[in-house]
Amino acid sequence: MNEVWNAIGHALRITGSMTWQVTWSLILGFTLSAIIEALVKKSTIAGLLPNDRPRSLATATGLGAASSSCSYAAVALARSLFRKGADFTAAMAFQFASTNLVIELGLILALLLGWQFTLAEFVGGPFMIVLLALLFRRLFTRRLRDEARAQSEKGVAGSMEGHAAMDMSVGRTGSFWRRLASPEGFTSVSHNFVMEWAAVLRDIVIGLFIAGAAAAWIPDSFWQSLFFADHPLAAKIWGPLIGPLVAVLAFVCSIGNVPLAAVLWNGGISFGGVVSFIFADLIIVPIIVIYAKYYGRRVAAFLTATFYATMVAAGYVVELVFTPLQLIPSGPRDASMGNDGVRWNYTTWLNIVFLLLAAALVWRFLTTGGRQMLAMMGGRPDEMADHEHHGGHGHQPAAHHH
């Protein structure tokens, strides 16, 4: 029995120290995202994505990267954009960018795995969106599009509907800094910040626990044989194919899968395999079920197949581009698994500063009607339409009480 407790303790220690390492970067990433969301109205996004031409896709990618979301909220928001008139392909590009091209993902990749992986995220992501658009143009038939439209109009709830439908941007006019520095700006940032955390916290916690358990309990020899670590060429071919499948089985989405990516990298998966694994948060089983609810089963199967194909291709492209440029880390693999524990260093100071910032934002959230918003996060999309104005203008009376 002692051995069991020791094993659990070991896994929890790894989980705890990985959590400590990434805390400041998560708070920073979510704060920057909250600032952007406070200044960009969701209602204007759909009108900017009328078709699948390069300009619309570039806009979708940029706005998606700016409005960071957990995978569930991103999928719900993409459906809401599609229902408001956005092109389906552009909505999918937005959905992909808002989970895989966001600031906090890049920060955590750099912290746990190294800056090369962050660069790979920003090279592989846009490539994947371009490839996805080409596949959709060739294979997404009018019949499939009509099925997606008909099913989406039913407004079946998936997950995080309420969160996706809320628009919490600042209503007042004026310069960027003036809007941000206003009481409404502070309130809006605090509401976006806490709602983003509420949306992704479960996944981050599960991801850290899975990574801690995998690092503590699964021997490296298992991963090395799974990833053909002793056969460099086979590993490079196999990595991007197996990476997304591991992600599907791990059930973790969005930022939550980075700690596990560190375990897989130490275990011998190829560089391209890590990239494909990171991108695969949009085909985990619960999300495929939501696609079926949103767009029908045939479209769900189409999305799963094309997403998988583009994730694999992105892994290969990154591997091919980065190898001659010598951008793939070589030598012993020691992605940070939190082995250092907690000690006085720059991480500790950054955590203290950013935890104080988070506390200020949470306090503002709680004192400006935030609790009611949390209760509406999972609401049905059509119910939420009544609350849309709750965001842009609804905060302001509350803000003026201070």
CSV table of C-alpha atoms in Angstrom, one decimal:
chain,number,residue,atom,x,y,z
A,1,MET,CA,0.0,0.0,0.0
A,2,ASN,CA,2.9,2.3,0.8
A,3,GLU,CA,4.2,1.9,-2.7
A,4,VAL,CA,0.8,3.1,-4.1
A,5,TRP,CA,0.9,6.2,-1.9
A,6,ASN,CA,4.5,6.9,-2.9
A,7,ALA,CA,3.7,6.6,-6.5
A,8,ILE,CA,0.7,9.0,-6.2
A,9,GLY,CA,2.8,11.4,-4.2
A,10,HIS,CA,5.5,11.3,-6.9
A,11,ALA,CA,2.9,12.1,-9.6
A,12,LEU,CA,1.4,14.9,-7.6
A,13,ARG,CA,4.9,16.4,-6.9
A,14,ILE,CA,5.6,16.5,-10.7
A,15,THR,CA,2.1,18.0,-11.3
A,16,GLY,CA,2.6,20.6,-8.6
A,17,SER,CA,6.0,21.8,-9.8
A,18,MET,CA,4.8,21.9,-13.5
A,19,THR,CA,1.9,24.0,-12.3
A,20,TRP,CA,4.2,26.3,-10.5
A,21,GLN,CA,6.4,26.7,-13.6
A,22,VAL,CA,3.5,27.7,-15.9
A,23,THR,CA,1.4,29.8,-13.6
A,24,TRP,CA,2.7,33.3,-14.4
A,25,SER,CA,2.7,32.6,-18.2
A,26,LEU,CA,-0.9,31.5,-18.1
A,27,ILE,CA,-2.0,34.6,-16.1
A,28,LEU,CA,0.0,36.8,-18.6
A,29,GLY,CA,-1.5,35.1,-21.6
A,30,PHE,CA,-5.1,35.2,-20.3
A,31,THR,CA,-4.7,38.9,-19.3
A,32,LEU,CA,-3.5,39.9,-22.8
A,33,SER,CA,-6.3,37.8,-24.4
A,34,ALA,CA,-8.8,39.5,-22.0
A,35,ILE,CA,-7.6,43.0,-23.1
A,36,ILE,CA,-8.0,42.1,-26.8
A,37,GLU,CA,-11.5,40.7,-26.2
A,38,ALA,CA,-12.5,43.8,-24.2
A,39,LEU,CA,-11.7,45.9,-27.3
A,40,VAL,CA,-13.0,43.7,-30.1
A,41,LYS,CA,-16.8,43.1,-30.4
A,42,LYS,CA,-17.7,39.5,-31.2
A,43,SER,CA,-20.7,40.7,-33.1
A,44,THR,CA,-18.5,42.4,-35.7
A,45,ILE,CA,-16.4,39.3,-36.4
A,46,ALA,CA,-19.0,37.4,-38.4
A,47,GLY,CA,-19.4,40.2,-40.9
A,48,LEU,CA,-15.6,40.1,-41.5
A,49,LEU,CA,-15.7,36.5,-42.6
A,50,PRO,CA,-18.1,36.4,-45.7
A,51,ASN,CA,-16.2,33.8,-47.8
A,52,ASP,CA,-13.2,31.5,-48.0
A,53,ARG,CA,-10.9,33.9,-49.9
A,54,PRO,CA,-7.4,34.5,-48.6
A,55,ARG,CA,-8.4,37.9,-47.0
A,56,SER,CA,-11.3,36.3,-45.0
A,57,LEU,CA,-9.1,33.4,-43.9
A,58,ALA,CA,-6.3,35.8,-42.9
A,59,THR,CA,-8.8,37.9,-40.9
A,60,ALA,CA,-10.3,34.7,-39.3
A,61,THR,CA,-6.8,33.5,-38.3
A,62,GLY,CA,-5.8,36.9,-36.8
A,63,LEU,CA,-9.1,37.4,-34.9
A,64,GLY,CA,-9.1,33.7,-33.8
A,65,ALA,CA,-5.5,34.0,-32.4
A,66,ALA,CA,-6.6,37.2,-30.6
A,67,SER,CA,-9.7,35.8,-29.0
A,68,SER,CA,-8.2,32.9,-27.2
A,69,SER,CA,-10.5,30.2,-26.0
A,70,CYS,CA,-10.6,26.7,-24.7
A,71,SER,CA,-11.4,24.2,-27.4
A,72,TYR,CA,-15.0,23.8,-26.3
A,73,ALA,CA,-15.7,27.6,-26.3
A,74,ALA,CA,-13.8,28.0,-29.7
A,75,VAL,CA,-16.0,25.3,-31.3
A,76,ALA,CA,-19.2,26.9,-29.8
A,77,LEU,CA,-18.1,30.4,-31.0
A,78,ALA,CA,-17.3,29.1,-34.5
A,79,ARG,CA,-20.9,27.7,-34.8
A,80,SER,CA,-22.3,31.0,-33.5
A,81,LEU,CA,-20.3,32.9,-36.2
A,82,PHE,CA,-21.5,30.4,-38.9
A,83,ARG,CA,-25.1,31.0,-37.8
A,84,LYS,CA,-24.6,34.8,-37.9
A,85,GLY,CA,-23.5,34.6,-41.6
A,86,ALA,CA,-19.8,33.8,-41.5
A,87,ASP,CA,-18.5,31.4,-44.2
A,88,PHE,CA,-18.1,27.9,-42.9
A,89,THR,CA,-14.5,27.5,-43.9
A,90,ALA,CA,-13.6,30.9,-42.4
A,91,ALA,CA,-15.4,29.9,-39.2
A,92,MET,CA,-13.3,26.7,-39.0
A,93,ALA,CA,-10.1,28.7,-39.5
A,94,PHE,CA,-11.2,31.0,-36.7
A,95,GLN,CA,-11.9,28.0,-34.5
A,96,PHE,CA,-8.5,26.5,-35.2
A,97,ALA,CA,-6.6,29.8,-34.6
A,98,SER,CA,-8.4,30.5,-31.3
A,99,THR,CA,-7.1,27.3,-29.8
A,100,ASN,CA,-3.8,26.7,-31.5
A,101,LEU,CA,-2.3,30.1,-32.4
A,102,VAL,CA,-2.8,31.9,-29.0
A,103,ILE,CA,-0.3,33.7,-26.8
A,104,GLU,CA,-0.6,31.5,-23.7
A,105,LEU,CA,0.0,28.3,-25.7
A,106,GLY,CA,3.2,29.8,-27.2
A,107,LEU,CA,4.4,30.9,-23.8
A,108,ILE,CA,3.9,27.5,-22.2
A,109,LEU,CA,5.5,25.7,-25.1
A,110,ALA,CA,8.5,27.9,-24.7
A,111,LEU,CA,8.7,27.4,-20.9
A,112,LEU,CA,8.2,23.6,-20.9
A,113,LEU,CA,9.7,22.5,-24.2
A,114,GLY,CA,11.7,25.4,-25.7
A,115,TRP,CA,11.3,28.3,-28.1
A,116,GLN,CA,11.6,26.1,-31.1
A,117,PHE,CA,8.3,24.5,-30.3
A,118,THR,CA,6.6,27.9,-30.1
A,119,LEU,CA,8.1,28.8,-33.5
A,120,ALA,CA,6.7,25.5,-34.8
A,121,GLU,CA,3.3,26.3,-33.5
A,122,PHE,CA,3.3,29.6,-35.5
A,123,VAL,CA,4.7,28.0,-38.6
A,124,GLY,CA,2.6,24.9,-38.6
A,125,GLY,CA,-0.7,26.6,-37.6
A,126,PRO,CA,-1.1,28.9,-40.6
A,127,PHE,CA,0.1,26.1,-43.0
A,128,MET,CA,-2.6,23.9,-41.5
A,129,ILE,CA,-5.3,26.6,-42.0
A,130,VAL,CA,-4.3,27.1,-45.7
A,131,LEU,CA,-4.3,23.3,-46.3
A,132,LEU,CA,-7.7,23.0,-44.6
A,133,ALA,CA,-9.2,25.8,-46.8
A,134,LEU,CA,-7.9,24.0,-49.9
A,135,LEU,CA,-9.3,20.6,-48.8
A,136,PHE,CA,-12.7,22.3,-48.0
A,137,ARG,CA,-12.8,24.0,-51.4
A,138,ARG,CA,-12.2,20.6,-53.1
A,139,LEU,CA,-14.2,18.2,-50.9
A,140,PHE,CA,-16.8,20.1,-48.8
A,141,THR,CA,-19.8,19.6,-51.1
A,142,ARG,CA,-22.9,21.8,-51.3
A,143,ARG,CA,-24.8,19.0,-49.8
A,144,LEU,CA,-22.6,18.8,-46.8
A,145,ARG,CA,-22.7,22.6,-46.4
A,146,ASP,CA,-26.5,22.5,-46.5
A,147,GLU,CA,-26.6,19.7,-43.9
A,148,ALA,CA,-24.2,21.8,-41.6
A,149,ARG,CA,-26.4,24.9,-42.1
A,150,ALA,CA,-29.7,23.0,-41.3
A,151,GLN,CA,-28.3,21.3,-38.2
A,152,SER,CA,-26.6,24.4,-36.9
A,153,GLU,CA,-29.9,26.4,-37.2
A,154,LYS,CA,-31.5,24.0,-34.7
A,155,GLY,CA,-29.2,25.5,-32.0
A,156,VAL,CA,-28.5,22.3,-30.2
A,157,ALA,CA,-26.4,22.9,-27.1
A,158,GLY,CA,-22.9,21.4,-27.0
A,159,SER,CA,-20.7,22.8,-24.3
A,160,MET,CA,-19.7,26.4,-23.3
A,161,GLU,CA,-22.6,27.9,-25.3
A,162,GLY,CA,-23.1,30.7,-22.9
A,163,HIS,CA,-19.5,31.6,-22.9
A,164,ALA,CA,-19.3,31.7,-26.7
A,165,ALA,CA,-22.4,33.9,-27.0
A,166,MET,CA,-21.4,36.5,-24.4
A,167,ASP,CA,-19.9,39.7,-25.8
A,168,MET,CA,-18.1,41.5,-23.0
A,169,SER,CA,-16.4,44.2,-25.0
A,170,VAL,CA,-16.3,47.9,-23.9
A,171,GLY,CA,-19.2,50.0,-25.3
A,172,ARG,CA,-17.6,53.4,-25.0
A,173,THR,CA,-15.7,55.1,-27.9
A,174,GLY,CA,-12.3,56.7,-27.7
A,175,SER,CA,-8.7,55.6,-28.2
A,176,PHE,CA,-7.4,52.1,-27.3
A,177,TRP,CA,-5.8,53.3,-24.1
A,178,ARG,CA,-8.7,55.5,-23.0
A,179,ARG,CA,-11.1,52.6,-23.4
A,180,LEU,CA,-8.8,50.2,-21.6
A,181,ALA,CA,-8.1,52.6,-18.7
A,182,SER,CA,-11.8,53.4,-18.1
A,183,PRO,CA,-13.7,51.7,-15.3
A,184,GLU,CA,-15.7,49.9,-18.0
A,185,GLY,CA,-12.4,48.7,-19.5
A,186,PHE,CA,-11.1,47.3,-16.2
A,187,THR,CA,-14.4,45.6,-15.6
A,188,SER,CA,-14.5,44.1,-19.1
A,189,VAL,CA,-10.9,42.8,-18.9
A,190,SER,CA,-11.7,41.3,-15.5
A,191,HIS,CA,-14.8,39.5,-16.8
A,192,ASN,CA,-13.1,38.2,-19.9
A,193,PHE,CA,-10.1,37.0,-17.7
A,194,VAL,CA,-12.2,35.1,-15.2
A,195,MET,CA,-14.5,33.6,-17.9
A,196,GLU,CA,-11.5,32.3,-19.9
A,197,TRP,CA,-10.1,30.7,-16.7
A,198,ALA,CA,-13.4,29.2,-15.9
A,199,ALA,CA,-13.6,27.7,-19.4
A,200,VAL,CA,-10.1,26.2,-19.5
A,201,LEU,CA,-9.4,25.4,-15.8
A,202,ARG,CA,-10.8,21.9,-16.0
A,203,ASP,CA,-8.6,21.0,-19.0
A,204,ILE,CA,-5.5,22.6,-17.6
A,205,VAL,CA,-5.9,20.7,-14.3
A,206,ILE,CA,-6.6,17.4,-16.0
A,207,GLY,CA,-3.7,17.9,-18.4
A,208,LEU,CA,-1.3,18.6,-15.6
A,209,PHE,CA,-2.5,15.5,-13.6
A,210,ILE,CA,-2.3,13.3,-16.7
A,211,ALA,CA,1.2,14.6,-17.5
A,212,GLY,CA,2.3,14.1,-13.8
A,213,ALA,CA,0.9,10.5,-13.8
A,214,ALA,CA,2.4,9.7,-17.2
A,215,ALA,CA,5.9,11.1,-16.2
A,216,ALA,CA,5.8,9.2,-12.9
A,217,TRP,CA,4.3,5.9,-13.9
A,218,ILE,CA,4.9,5.2,-17.6
A,219,PRO,CA,8.5,4.1,-18.2
A,220,ASP,CA,10.4,5.8,-21.0
A,221,SER,CA,11.0,2.4,-22.6
A,222,PHE,CA,7.2,2.2,-23.4
A,223,TRP,CA,7.2,5.6,-25.1
A,224,GLN,CA,10.5,4.8,-26.9
A,225,SER,CA,9.1,1.6,-28.4
A,226,LEU,CA,5.7,3.3,-29.3
A,227,PHE,CA,7.5,6.2,-31.1
A,228,PHE,CA,10.3,4.0,-32.7
A,229,ALA,CA,12.8,6.2,-30.9
A,230,ASP,CA,15.7,3.9,-32.0
A,231,HIS,CA,14.9,4.3,-35.7
A,232,PRO,CA,15.2,8.0,-36.6
A,233,LEU,CA,13.6,7.8,-40.1
A,234,ALA,CA,10.7,5.6,-38.9
A,235,ALA,CA,10.2,7.9,-35.9
A,236,LYS,CA,9.9,11.0,-38.2
A,237,ILE,CA,7.4,9.2,-40.4
A,238,TRP,CA,5.4,7.7,-37.5
A,239,GLY,CA,5.4,10.7,-35.1
A,240,PRO,CA,2.9,13.0,-36.9
A,241,LEU,CA,0.6,10.0,-37.5
A,242,ILE,CA,0.5,8.8,-33.9
A,243,GLY,CA,0.7,12.2,-32.2
A,244,PRO,CA,-2.9,13.2,-32.8
A,245,LEU,CA,-4.1,9.7,-31.8
A,246,VAL,CA,-2.4,10.0,-28.4
A,247,ALA,CA,-4.2,13.4,-28.0
A,248,VAL,CA,-7.5,11.9,-28.9
A,249,LEU,CA,-7.1,9.2,-26.2
A,250,ALA,CA,-5.7,11.7,-23.7
A,251,PHE,CA,-9.0,13.7,-23.9
A,252,VAL,CA,-7.2,16.9,-22.9
A,253,CYS,CA,-7.8,20.0,-25.0
A,254,SER,CA,-6.2,23.3,-25.6
A,255,ILE,CA,-3.3,24.4,-23.3
A,256,GLY,CA,-3.9,21.4,-21.1
A,257,ASN,CA,-2.0,19.1,-23.5
A,258,VAL,CA,1.3,20.9,-23.4
A,259,PRO,CA,2.5,19.2,-20.2
A,260,LEU,CA,1.8,15.9,-21.8
A,261,ALA,CA,3.6,17.0,-24.9
A,262,ALA,CA,6.7,17.5,-22.7
A,263,VAL,CA,6.4,13.9,-21.5
A,264,LEU,CA,6.0,12.6,-25.0
A,265,TRP,CA,9.1,14.6,-26.2
A,266,ASN,CA,11.2,13.2,-23.4
A,267,GLY,CA,9.8,9.8,-24.3
A,268,GLY,CA,11.2,10.0,-27.9
A,269,ILE,CA,8.3,11.2,-30.2
A,270,SER,CA,9.6,13.1,-33.2
A,271,PHE,CA,9.5,17.0,-33.3
A,272,GLY,CA,6.8,16.8,-36.0
A,273,GLY,CA,4.9,14.4,-33.8
A,274,VAL,CA,4.8,16.9,-30.9
A,275,VAL,CA,3.5,19.6,-33.3
A,276,SER,CA,0.7,17.3,-34.6
A,277,PHE,CA,-0.1,16.3,-31.0
A,278,ILE,CA,-0.5,19.9,-29.9
A,279,PHE,CA,-2.8,20.7,-32.8
A,280,ALA,CA,-5.0,17.7,-32.2
A,281,ASP,CA,-7.1,19.3,-29.4
A,282,LEU,CA,-9.9,19.8,-32.0
A,283,ILE,CA,-10.5,16.1,-32.6
A,284,ILE,CA,-10.7,14.7,-29.1
A,285,VAL,CA,-13.8,12.5,-28.6
A,286,PRO,CA,-16.0,14.9,-26.7
A,287,ILE,CA,-15.5,17.6,-29.3
A,288,ILE,CA,-16.3,15.2,-32.2
A,289,VAL,CA,-19.6,14.5,-30.4
A,290,ILE,CA,-20.2,18.2,-30.3
A,291,TYR,CA,-19.5,18.5,-34.0
A,292,ALA,CA,-22.2,15.9,-34.6
A,293,LYS,CA,-24.7,17.9,-32.5
A,294,TYR,CA,-23.8,21.2,-34.2
A,295,TYR,CA,-23.5,20.1,-37.9
A,296,GLY,CA,-24.8,16.5,-38.2
A,297,ARG,CA,-22.9,13.2,-38.2
A,298,ARG,CA,-21.6,13.3,-41.8
A,299,VAL,CA,-20.1,16.8,-41.4
A,300,ALA,CA,-18.6,15.7,-38.0
A,301,ALA,CA,-16.9,12.8,-39.8
A,302,PHE,CA,-15.7,15.1,-42.5
A,303,LEU,CA,-14.3,17.6,-40.0
A,304,THR,CA,-12.5,14.8,-38.1
A,305,ALA,CA,-10.9,13.3,-41.2
A,306,THR,CA,-9.8,16.6,-42.7
A,307,PHE,CA,-8.5,18.0,-39.4
A,308,TYR,CA,-6.5,14.8,-38.8
A,309,ALA,CA,-5.0,14.9,-42.3
A,310,THR,CA,-4.0,18.6,-41.9
A,311,MET,CA,-2.5,18.0,-38.4
A,312,VAL,CA,-0.4,15.1,-39.8
A,313,ALA,CA,0.7,17.3,-42.8
A,314,ALA,CA,1.6,20.2,-40.5
A,315,GLY,CA,3.8,17.9,-38.5
A,316,TYR,CA,5.6,16.7,-41.6
A,317,VAL,CA,6.0,20.2,-43.0
A,318,VAL,CA,7.5,21.6,-39.7
A,319,GLU,CA,9.9,18.6,-39.6
A,320,LEU,CA,11.0,19.2,-43.2
A,321,VAL,CA,11.4,23.0,-42.8
A,322,PHE,CA,13.1,22.9,-39.4
A,323,THR,CA,15.6,20.1,-40.1
A,324,PRO,CA,17.8,21.8,-42.7
A,325,LEU,CA,17.6,25.1,-40.7
A,326,GLN,CA,18.9,23.1,-37.6
A,327,LEU,CA,16.0,24.3,-35.5
A,328,ILE,CA,15.1,21.0,-34.1
A,329,PRO,CA,16.6,20.5,-30.6
A,330,SER,CA,19.3,17.8,-30.5
A,331,GLY,CA,21.1,16.1,-27.8
A,332,PRO,CA,19.5,14.6,-24.6
A,333,ARG,CA,15.8,15.4,-24.2
A,334,ASP,CA,15.0,17.2,-21.0
A,335,ALA,CA,11.8,19.1,-21.5
A,336,SER,CA,10.9,20.7,-18.2
A,337,MET,CA,8.9,18.3,-16.1
A,338,GLY,CA,9.1,20.5,-13.0
A,339,ASN,CA,12.1,18.5,-11.7
A,340,ASP,CA,13.4,21.7,-10.0
A,341,GLY,CA,10.5,22.0,-7.6
A,342,VAL,CA,9.7,25.4,-6.1
A,343,ARG,CA,12.6,27.6,-5.2
A,344,TRP,CA,13.6,31.3,-5.2
A,345,ASN,CA,14.2,32.2,-8.8
A,346,TYR,CA,12.7,34.4,-11.5
A,347,THR,CA,9.7,32.0,-11.7
A,348,THR,CA,8.8,32.6,-8.1
A,349,TRP,CA,9.0,36.4,-8.5
A,350,LEU,CA,7.0,36.3,-11.7
A,351,ASN,CA,4.4,34.1,-10.0
A,352,ILE,CA,4.0,36.5,-7.1
A,353,VAL,CA,3.6,39.5,-9.4
A,354,PHE,CA,1.1,37.8,-11.7
A,355,LEU,CA,-0.9,36.1,-8.9
A,356,LEU,CA,-1.4,39.6,-7.4
A,357,LEU,CA,-2.6,40.8,-10.8
A,358,ALA,CA,-5.0,37.8,-11.0
A,359,ALA,CA,-6.3,38.5,-7.5
A,360,ALA,CA,-7.1,42.2,-8.5
A,361,LEU,CA,-8.9,41.0,-11.6
A,362,VAL,CA,-10.9,38.3,-9.7
A,363,TRP,CA,-11.9,40.9,-7.0
A,364,ARG,CA,-13.1,43.3,-9.8
A,365,PHE,CA,-15.0,40.4,-11.4
A,366,LEU,CA,-16.8,39.5,-8.1
A,367,THR,CA,-17.7,43.1,-7.3
A,368,THR,CA,-19.2,43.9,-10.7
A,369,GLY,CA,-21.8,41.2,-11.1
A,370,GLY,CA,-19.5,38.4,-12.3
A,371,ARG,CA,-21.1,35.6,-10.4
A,372,GLN,CA,-24.3,35.7,-12.5
A,373,MET,CA,-22.3,35.5,-15.7
A,374,LEU,CA,-20.5,32.4,-14.5
A,375,ALA,CA,-23.9,30.8,-14.0
A,376,MET,CA,-24.8,31.4,-17.6
A,377,MET,CA,-21.6,29.9,-19.1
A,378,GLY,CA,-23.3,26.7,-20.2
A,379,GLY,CA,-26.6,28.2,-21.4
A,380,ARG,CA,-28.3,27.4,-24.7
A,381,PRO,CA,-27.2,29.6,-27.6
A,382,ASP,CA,-30.6,31.0,-28.3
A,383,GLU,CA,-31.2,31.9,-24.7
A,384,MET,CA,-27.9,33.6,-24.7
A,385,ALA,CA,-28.9,35.9,-27.6
A,386,ASP,CA,-31.0,37.7,-25.1
A,387,HIS,CA,-28.0,38.4,-23.0
A,388,GLU,CA,-25.7,39.5,-25.8
A,389,HIS,CA,-25.9,43.1,-24.8
A,390,HIS,CA,-25.2,42.2,-21.2
A,391,GLY,CA,-21.6,42.4,-22.3
A,392,GLY,CA,-20.9,45.5,-24.2
A,393,HIS,CA,-23.1,47.8,-22.2
A,394,GLY,CA,-24.4,45.8,-19.3
A,395,HIS,CA,-21.3,46.2,-17.3
A,396,GLN,CA,-21.2,49.9,-17.3
A,397,PRO,CA,-23.8,50.6,-14.6
A,398,ALA,CA,-22.0,48.2,-12.3
A,399,ALA,CA,-18.7,49.9,-13.1
A,400,HIS,CA,-20.0,53.3,-12.1
A,401,HIS,CA,-20.7,52.2,-8.6
A,402,HIS,CA,-17.0,52.4,-7.7
